[in-house]
PDB file of C-alpha atoms in Angstrom:
ATOM      1  CA  UNK W  10      51.817 -42.281  -8.564  1.00  0.00           C
ATOM      2  CA  UNK W  11      54.415 -44.865  -8.888  1.00  0.00           C
ATOM      3  CA  UNK W  12      53.791 -48.478  -8.191  1.00  0.00           C
ATOM      4  CA  UNK W  13      55.423 -50.255  -5.076  1.00  0.00           C
ATOM      5  CA  UNK W  14      57.515 -52.072  -7.675  1.00  0.00           C
ATOM      6  CA  UNK W  15      58.494 -48.950  -9.665  1.00  0.00           C
ATOM      7  CA  UNK W  16      59.297 -47.068  -6.343  1.00  0.00           C
ATOM      8  CA  UNK W  17      61.672 -50.025  -5.277  1.00  0.00           C
ATOM      9  CA  UNK W  18      63.534 -50.292  -8.434  1.00  0.00           C
ATOM     10  CA  UNK W  19      64.291 -46.476  -8.430  1.00  0.00           C
ATOM     11  CA  UNK W  20      65.298 -46.757  -4.702  1.00  0.00           C
ATOM     12  CA  UNK W  21      67.627 -49.645  -5.591  1.00  0.00           C
ATOM     13  CA  UNK W  22      69.159 -47.836  -8.295  1.00  0.00           C
ATOM     14  CA  UNK W  23      70.584 -45.349  -5.727  1.00  0.00           C
ATOM     15  CA  UNK W  24      70.884 -42.407  -8.492  1.00  0.00           C
ATOM     16  CA  UNK W  25      72.455 -39.293  -6.915  1.00  0.00           C
ATOM     17  CA  UNK W  26      69.827 -36.342  -6.617  1.00  0.00           C
ATOM     18  CA  UNK W  27      66.858 -38.859  -7.060  1.00  0.00           C
ATOM     19  CA  UNK W  28      64.558 -39.013  -4.087  1.00  0.00           C
ATOM     20  CA  UNK W  29      61.214 -41.033  -3.633  1.00  0.00           C
ATOM     21  CA  UNK W  30      58.931 -39.516  -1.151  1.00  0.00           C
ATOM     22  CA  UNK W  31      55.347 -40.659  -0.258  1.00  0.00           C
ATOM     23  CA  UNK W  32      52.350 -38.665  -1.119  1.00  0.00           C
ATOM     24  CA  UNK W  33      48.761 -39.214  -0.470  1.00  0.00           C
ATOM     25  CA  UNK W  34      46.108 -39.618  -3.623  1.00  0.00           C
ATOM     26  CA  UNK W  35      42.626 -40.445  -3.772  1.00  0.00           C
ATOM     27  CA  UNK W  36      42.379 -44.361  -4.697  1.00  0.00           C
ATOM     28  CA  UNK W  37      39.157 -45.977  -5.891  1.00  0.00           C
ATOM     29  CA  UNK W  38      39.465 -49.746  -4.950  1.00  0.00           C
ATOM     30  CA  UNK W  39      36.603 -50.757  -6.967  1.00  0.00           C
ATOM     31  CA  UNK W  40      37.888 -49.420 -10.098  1.00  0.00           C
ATOM     32  CA  UNK W  41      35.226 -48.291 -12.586  1.00  0.00           C
ATOM     33  CA  UNK W  42      32.240 -49.389 -10.230  1.00  0.00           C
ATOM     34  CA  UNK W  43      30.136 -46.189  -9.836  1.00  0.00           C
ATOM     35  CA  UNK W  44      32.761 -44.253 -11.747  1.00  0.00           C
ATOM     36  CA  UNK W  45      30.232 -41.703 -13.203  1.00  0.00           C
ATOM     37  CA  UNK W  46      28.431 -41.120 -10.096  1.00  0.00           C
ATOM     38  CA  UNK W  47      31.632 -40.802  -8.179  1.00  0.00           C
ATOM     39  CA  UNK W  48      33.727 -38.649 -10.498  1.00  0.00           C
ATOM     40  CA  UNK W  49      37.389 -38.435  -9.884  1.00  0.00           C
ATOM     41  CA  UNK W  50      40.069 -36.196  -8.132  1.00  0.00           C
ATOM     42  CA  UNK W  51      42.630 -34.810 -10.558  1.00  0.00           C
ATOM     43  CA  UNK W  52      46.348 -34.211  -9.915  1.00  0.00           C
ATOM     44  CA  UNK W  53      45.544 -30.779  -8.512  1.00  0.00           C
ATOM     45  CA  UNK W  54      43.595 -32.638  -5.929  1.00  0.00           C
ATOM     46  CA  UNK W  55      40.327 -31.081  -6.919  1.00  0.00           C
ATOM     47  CA  UNK W  56      37.053 -32.959  -7.668  1.00  0.00           C
ATOM     48  CA  UNK W  57      35.881 -33.532 -11.313  1.00  0.00           C
ATOM     49  CA  UNK W  58      32.591 -34.723 -12.340  1.00  0.00           C
ATOM     50  CA  UNK W  59      29.977 -36.552 -10.022  1.00  0.00           C
ATOM     51  CA  UNK W  60      30.018 -36.422  -6.371  1.00  0.00           C
ATOM     52  CA  UNK W  61      33.690 -35.605  -6.111  1.00  0.00           C
ATOM     53  CA  UNK W  62      33.150 -32.220  -7.752  1.00  0.00           C
ATOM     54  CA  UNK W  63      29.776 -31.446  -6.294  1.00  0.00           C
ATOM     55  CA  UNK W  64      30.866 -32.003  -2.752  1.00  0.00           C
ATOM     56  CA  UNK W  65      34.446 -30.952  -3.242  1.00  0.00           C
ATOM     57  CA  UNK W  66      34.532 -28.475  -0.637  1.00  0.00           C
ATOM     58  CA  UNK W  67      33.153 -30.642   1.888  1.00  0.00           C
ATOM     59  CA  UNK W  68      35.441 -33.645   0.941  1.00  0.00           C
ATOM     60  CA  UNK W  69      38.774 -31.917   0.731  1.00  0.00           C
ATOM     61  CA  UNK W  70      38.945 -30.640   4.232  1.00  0.00           C
ATOM     62  CA  UNK W  71      41.389 -27.658   5.203  1.00  0.00           C
ATOM     63  CA  UNK W  72      45.123 -27.808   4.862  1.00  0.00           C
ATOM     64  CA  UNK W  73      47.141 -27.123   7.798  1.00  0.00           C
ATOM     65  CA  UNK W  74      49.634 -24.280   8.127  1.00  0.00           C
ATOM     66  CA  UNK W  75      52.884 -23.529  10.185  1.00  0.00           C
ATOM     67  CA  UNK W  76      54.499 -20.024  10.113  1.00  0.00           C
ATOM     68  CA  UNK W  77      57.628 -19.278  12.234  1.00  0.00           C
ATOM     69  CA  UNK W  78      60.231 -16.712  12.544  1.00  0.00           C
ATOM     70  CA  UNK W  79      63.721 -17.900  12.606  1.00  0.00           C
ATOM     71  CA  UNK W  80      67.215 -16.301  13.050  1.00  0.00           C
ATOM     72  CA  UNK W  81      69.919 -16.253  10.485  1.00  0.00           C
ATOM     73  CA  UNK W  82      70.733 -19.856  11.363  1.00  0.00           C
ATOM     74  CA  UNK W  83      67.494 -21.156  10.809  1.00  0.00           C
ATOM     75  CA  UNK W  84      66.577 -21.583  14.428  1.00  0.00           C
ATOM     76  CA  UNK W  85      63.011 -20.761  15.445  1.00  0.00           C
ATOM     77  CA  UNK W  86      62.585 -17.526  17.535  1.00  0.00           C
ATOM     78  CA  UNK W  87      60.518 -18.738  20.345  1.00  0.00           C
ATOM     79  CA  UNK W  88      58.825 -15.360  21.044  1.00  0.00           C
ATOM     80  CA  UNK W  89      58.594 -14.653  17.273  1.00  0.00           C
ATOM     81  CA  UNK W  90      55.462 -13.876  15.290  1.00  0.00           C
ATOM     82  CA  UNK W  91      54.817 -17.634  15.037  1.00  0.00           C
ATOM     83  CA  UNK W  92      51.419 -19.121  13.987  1.00  0.00           C
ATOM     84  CA  UNK W  93      49.967 -22.681  13.335  1.00  0.00           C
ATOM     85  CA  UNK W  94      46.753 -23.988  12.196  1.00  0.00           C
ATOM     86  CA  UNK W  95      46.039 -27.745  12.379  1.00  0.00           C
ATOM     87  CA  UNK W  96      44.668 -29.534   9.247  1.00  0.00           C
ATOM     88  CA  UNK W  97      40.983 -30.415   9.314  1.00  0.00           C
ATOM     89  CA  UNK W  98      39.921 -33.847   7.657  1.00  0.00           C
ATOM     90  CA  UNK W  99      37.027 -33.441   5.011  1.00  0.00           C
ATOM     91  CA  UNK W 100      33.633 -34.722   5.800  1.00  0.00           C
ATOM     92  CA  UNK W 101      32.443 -38.344   5.154  1.00  0.00           C
ATOM     93  CA  UNK W 102      29.643 -38.936   2.527  1.00  0.00           C
ATOM     94  CA  UNK W 103      27.447 -41.969   2.981  1.00  0.00           C
ATOM     95  CA  UNK W 104      25.540 -43.144  -0.157  1.00  0.00           C
ATOM     96  CA  UNK W 105      22.392 -45.296  -0.374  1.00  0.00           C
ATOM     97  CA  UNK W 106      23.977 -47.121  -3.416  1.00  0.00           C
ATOM     98  CA  UNK W 107      23.821 -50.913  -2.804  1.00  0.00           C
ATOM     99  CA  UNK W 108      27.251 -52.298  -3.922  1.00  0.00           C
ATOM    100  CA  UNK W 109      25.870 -55.458  -5.256  1.00  0.00           C
ATOM    101  CA  UNK W 110      23.025 -53.952  -6.966  1.00  0.00           C
ATOM    102  CA  UNK W 111      25.422 -51.408  -8.562  1.00  0.00           C
ATOM    103  CA  UNK W 112      27.573 -54.203  -9.882  1.00  0.00           C
ATOM    104  CA  UNK W 113      24.681 -56.204 -11.314  1.00  0.00           C
ATOM    105  CA  UNK W 114      23.224 -53.171 -12.896  1.00  0.00           C
ATOM    106  CA  UNK W 115      26.555 -52.114 -14.548  1.00  0.00           C
ATOM    107  CA  UNK W 116      27.110 -55.659 -15.743  1.00  0.00           C
ATOM    108  CA  UNK W 117      23.624 -56.174 -17.397  1.00  0.00           C
ATOM    109  CA  UNK W 118      23.776 -52.522 -18.773  1.00  0.00           C
ATOM    110  CA  UNK W 119      27.250 -53.239 -20.509  1.00  0.00           C
ATOM    111  CA  UNK W 120      26.070 -56.449 -21.845  1.00  0.00           C
ATOM    112  CA  UNK W 121      22.859 -54.913 -23.366  1.00  0.00           C
ATOM    113  CA  UNK W 122      24.701 -51.887 -24.872  1.00  0.00           C
ATOM    114  CA  UNK W 123      27.141 -54.348 -26.562  1.00  0.00           C
ATOM    115  CA  UNK W 124      24.353 -56.851 -27.558  1.00  0.00           C
ATOM    116  CA  UNK W 125      22.164 -53.875 -29.369  1.00  0.00           C
ATOM    117  CA  UNK W 126      25.209 -51.860 -30.478  1.00  0.00           C
ATOM    118  CA  UNK W 127      24.046 -48.894 -28.530  1.00  0.00           C
ATOM    119  CA  UNK W 128      25.996 -45.714 -28.359  1.00  0.00           C
ATOM    120  CA  UNK W 129      25.381 -45.548 -24.617  1.00  0.00           C
ATOM    121  CA  UNK W 130      22.875 -46.596 -21.869  1.00  0.00           C
ATOM    122  CA  UNK W 131      21.862 -45.799 -18.282  1.00  0.00           C
ATOM    123  CA  UNK W 132      20.034 -47.545 -15.417  1.00  0.00           C
ATOM    124  CA  UNK W 133      18.694 -46.102 -12.275  1.00  0.00           C
ATOM    125  CA  UNK W 134      17.326 -48.434  -9.521  1.00  0.00           C
ATOM    126  CA  UNK W 135      15.241 -46.988  -6.870  1.00  0.00           C
ATOM    127  CA  UNK W 136      13.564 -48.418  -3.567  1.00  0.00           C
ATOM    128  CA  UNK W 137      10.040 -47.184  -4.274  1.00  0.00           C
ATOM    129  CA  UNK W 138       9.075 -47.263  -0.779  1.00  0.00           C
ATOM    130  CA  UNK W 139      11.843 -44.817   0.412  1.00  0.00           C
ATOM    131  CA  UNK W 140      13.029 -43.256  -2.808  1.00  0.00           C
ATOM    132  CA  UNK W 141      16.532 -44.265  -2.059  1.00  0.00           C
ATOM    133  CA  UNK W 142      18.672 -44.786  -5.118  1.00  0.00           C
ATOM    134  CA  UNK W 143      20.298 -48.244  -4.782  1.00  0.00           C
ATOM    135  CA  UNK W 144      22.253 -48.160  -8.117  1.00  0.00           C
ATOM    136  CA  UNK W 145      22.941 -45.506 -10.820  1.00  0.00           C
ATOM    137  CA  UNK W 146      24.756 -47.254 -13.758  1.00  0.00           C
ATOM    138  CA  UNK W 147      26.198 -45.908 -17.101  1.00  0.00           C
ATOM    139  CA  UNK W 148      27.706 -47.330 -20.179  1.00  0.00           C
ATOM    140  CA  UNK W 149      30.482 -46.679 -21.540  1.00  0.00           C
ATOM    141  CA  UNK W 150      32.323 -45.809 -18.365  1.00  0.00           C
ATOM    142  CA  UNK W 151      35.983 -45.376 -17.090  1.00  0.00           C
ATOM    143  CA  UNK W 152      38.367 -46.128 -14.532  1.00  0.00           C
ATOM    144  CA  UNK W 153      38.830 -43.028 -12.179  1.00  0.00           C
ATOM    145  CA  UNK W 154      42.253 -44.277 -10.975  1.00  0.00           C
ATOM    146  CA  UNK W 155      43.277 -43.845 -14.794  1.00  0.00           C
ATOM    147  CA  UNK W 156      41.244 -41.007 -15.846  1.00  0.00           C
ATOM    148  CA  UNK W 157      43.906 -39.409 -17.676  1.00  0.00           C
ATOM    149  CA  UNK W 158      44.017 -42.334 -20.089  1.00  0.00           C
ATOM    150  CA  UNK W 159      40.485 -41.075 -21.411  1.00  0.00           C
ATOM    151  CA  UNK W 160      41.374 -39.457 -24.835  1.00  0.00           C
ATOM    152  CA  UNK W 161      40.121 -35.835 -25.287  1.00  0.00           C
ATOM    153  CA  UNK W 162      37.314 -36.843 -27.793  1.00  0.00           C
ATOM    154  CA  UNK W 163      35.920 -39.101 -25.235  1.00  0.00           C
ATOM    155  CA  UNK W 164      35.388 -36.755 -22.470  1.00  0.00           C
ATOM    156  CA  UNK W 165      31.750 -37.260 -22.494  1.00  0.00           C
ATOM    157  CA  UNK W 166      32.503 -40.614 -20.772  1.00  0.00           C
ATOM    158  CA  UNK W 167      33.048 -38.826 -17.574  1.00  0.00           C
ATOM    159  CA  UNK W 168      29.365 -37.536 -17.409  1.00  0.00           C
ATOM    160  CA  UNK W 169      26.688 -39.204 -15.412  1.00  0.00           C
ATOM    161  CA  UNK W 170      24.142 -39.576 -18.317  1.00  0.00           C
ATOM    162  CA  UNK W 171      21.488 -40.926 -16.029  1.00  0.00           C
ATOM    163  CA  UNK W 172      20.840 -37.432 -14.424  1.00  0.00           C
ATOM    164  CA  UNK W 173      22.474 -35.238 -17.052  1.00  0.00           C
ATOM    165  CA  UNK W 174      21.159 -36.141 -20.448  1.00  0.00           C
ATOM    166  CA  UNK W 175      17.665 -34.989 -21.745  1.00  0.00           C
ATOM    167  CA  UNK W 176      15.349 -38.142 -21.669  1.00  0.00           C
ATOM    168  CA  UNK W 177      12.096 -38.526 -23.655  1.00  0.00           C
ATOM    169  CA  UNK W 178       9.953 -40.853 -21.525  1.00  0.00           C
ATOM    170  CA  UNK W 179       7.778 -42.243 -24.369  1.00  0.00           C
ATOM    171  CA  UNK W 180       5.735 -45.446 -23.461  1.00  0.00           C
ATOM    172  CA  UNK W 181       7.512 -45.909 -20.001  1.00  0.00           C
ATOM    173  CA  UNK W 182       5.425 -42.810 -18.905  1.00  0.00           C
ATOM    174  CA  UNK W 183       2.183 -44.928 -19.059  1.00  0.00           C
ATOM    175  CA  UNK W 184       3.055 -46.295 -15.679  1.00  0.00           C
ATOM    176  CA  UNK W 185       2.935 -42.568 -14.297  1.00  0.00           C
ATOM    177  CA  UNK W 186      -0.572 -42.184 -15.713  1.00  0.00           C
ATOM    178  CA  UNK W 187      -1.573 -45.479 -14.334  1.00  0.00           C
ATOM    179  CA  UNK W 188      -0.173 -44.641 -10.843  1.00  0.00           C
ATOM    180  CA  UNK W 189      -1.933 -41.187 -11.052  1.00  0.00           C
ATOM    181  CA  UNK W 190      -5.343 -43.038 -11.838  1.00  0.00           C
ATOM    182  CA  UNK W 191      -4.918 -45.180  -8.956  1.00  0.00           C
ATOM    183  CA  UNK W 192      -3.837 -42.644  -6.615  1.00  0.00           C
ATOM    184  CA  UNK W 193      -6.953 -40.278  -7.492  1.00  0.00           C
ATOM    185  CA  UNK W 194      -9.413 -43.254  -7.109  1.00  0.00           C
ATOM    186  CA  UNK W 195     -10.510 -43.037 -10.731  1.00  0.00           C
ATOM    187  CA  UNK W 196      -9.391 -46.565 -11.526  1.00  0.00           C
ATOM    188  CA  UNK W 197      -8.930 -49.748  -9.640  1.00  0.00           C
ATOM    189  CA  UNK W 198      -6.901 -52.859 -10.531  1.00  0.00           C
ATOM    190  CA  UNK W 199     -10.273 -54.373 -11.697  1.00  0.00           C
ATOM    191  CA  UNK W 200     -11.087 -51.484 -14.073  1.00  0.00           C
ATOM    192  CA  UNK W 201     -11.620 -52.464 -17.748  1.00  0.00           C
ATOM    193  CA  UNK W 202     -11.160 -50.126 -20.738  1.00  0.00           C
ATOM    194  CA  UNK W 203     -12.101 -50.990 -24.077  1.00  0.00           C
ATOM    195  CA  UNK W 204      -9.487 -49.342 -26.553  1.00  0.00           C
ATOM    196  CA  UNK W 205     -11.021 -48.455 -29.818  1.00  0.00           C
ATOM    197  CA  UNK W 206      -7.741 -46.925 -31.199  1.00  0.00           C
ATOM    198  CA  UNK W 207      -8.654 -43.192 -30.623  1.00  0.00           C
ATOM    199  CA  UNK W 208     -10.218 -40.782 -28.328  1.00  0.00           C
ATOM    200  CA  UNK W 209     -11.801 -37.366 -28.714  1.00  0.00           C
ATOM    201  CA  UNK W 210     -10.687 -34.702 -26.253  1.00  0.00           C
ATOM    202  CA  UNK W 211     -11.530 -31.055 -26.501  1.00  0.00           C
ATOM    203  CA  UNK W 212     -12.591 -31.644 -30.257  1.00  0.00           C
ATOM    204  CA  UNK W 213      -9.271 -33.222 -30.874  1.00  0.00           C
ATOM    205  CA  UNK W 214      -8.705 -36.787 -32.162  1.00  0.00           C
ATOM    206  CA  UNK W 215      -6.022 -38.485 -30.502  1.00  0.00           C
ATOM    207  CA  UNK W 216      -4.967 -41.890 -32.021  1.00  0.00           C
ATOM    208  CA  UNK W 217      -2.708 -44.797 -31.221  1.00  0.00           C
ATOM    209  CA  UNK W 218       0.441 -44.961 -32.942  1.00  0.00           C
ATOM    210  CA  UNK W 219      -0.729 -47.554 -35.489  1.00  0.00           C
ATOM    211  CA  UNK W 220      -3.930 -45.533 -35.962  1.00  0.00           C
TER     212      UNK W 220
END
C-alpha cells in the first residue's frame, strides 16, 4: 500500500534485490463517509464489519487458477494434465444511501456529539413512503483506508451502533402509539384528550413522570 511518491523513490534508488510490483486493494474514495455501514477489507482481503463482512462471499468473487505440467526445462507439456479456471468477478451491491443526506447526517451528528460531550451517537434517515434507508450515520467513526491505525482499545468504533446497540425508545415511541391509533381509526387529527396526569388500567394507576 505504498503511495505513488514512495513507490517512485524506491524505484529511483535502484537497490539490488528490491522490486516494486503492483497490487489491487480495496480503496474507499470517500474516506470515513459511511464507514460503519460499509466496514472494510483487511490485509488478507477478507471483509470485516458492515456490508463488507456480511456480503464478503458475494463481493470477493472467485480467484482464477492455472495448473500445468512442464518438462525438466520448464516448458509446458501440451498434452499434459493441464487445467485452467478463469477468475470470476464479485457481485455489485447498490445501496439506497443518498451520499448528500449521509454527508449531512454525519456532519450534524459529529457536531452534536461534540456539543453535548456524548460518548457516541447514531442517526438513521428513512424514506417513510418506501422504507428505504437514505442515511445511517455513527459517531465516532473511522477511515476504512487506515483501519489499522485504530487502537485495540477502540475497536468498538468499527461497530455500526445504529443497528447493533440496544436502544431504549422512551418518549420517541409516542409517535408509534399515535400512528397505531390513527391507523386503527380510534383517533383523528382533530381528537382532543385531557391529560389528568394519570390513568387507571386493569386496576393499576399509571402516572406521568412528574406525577
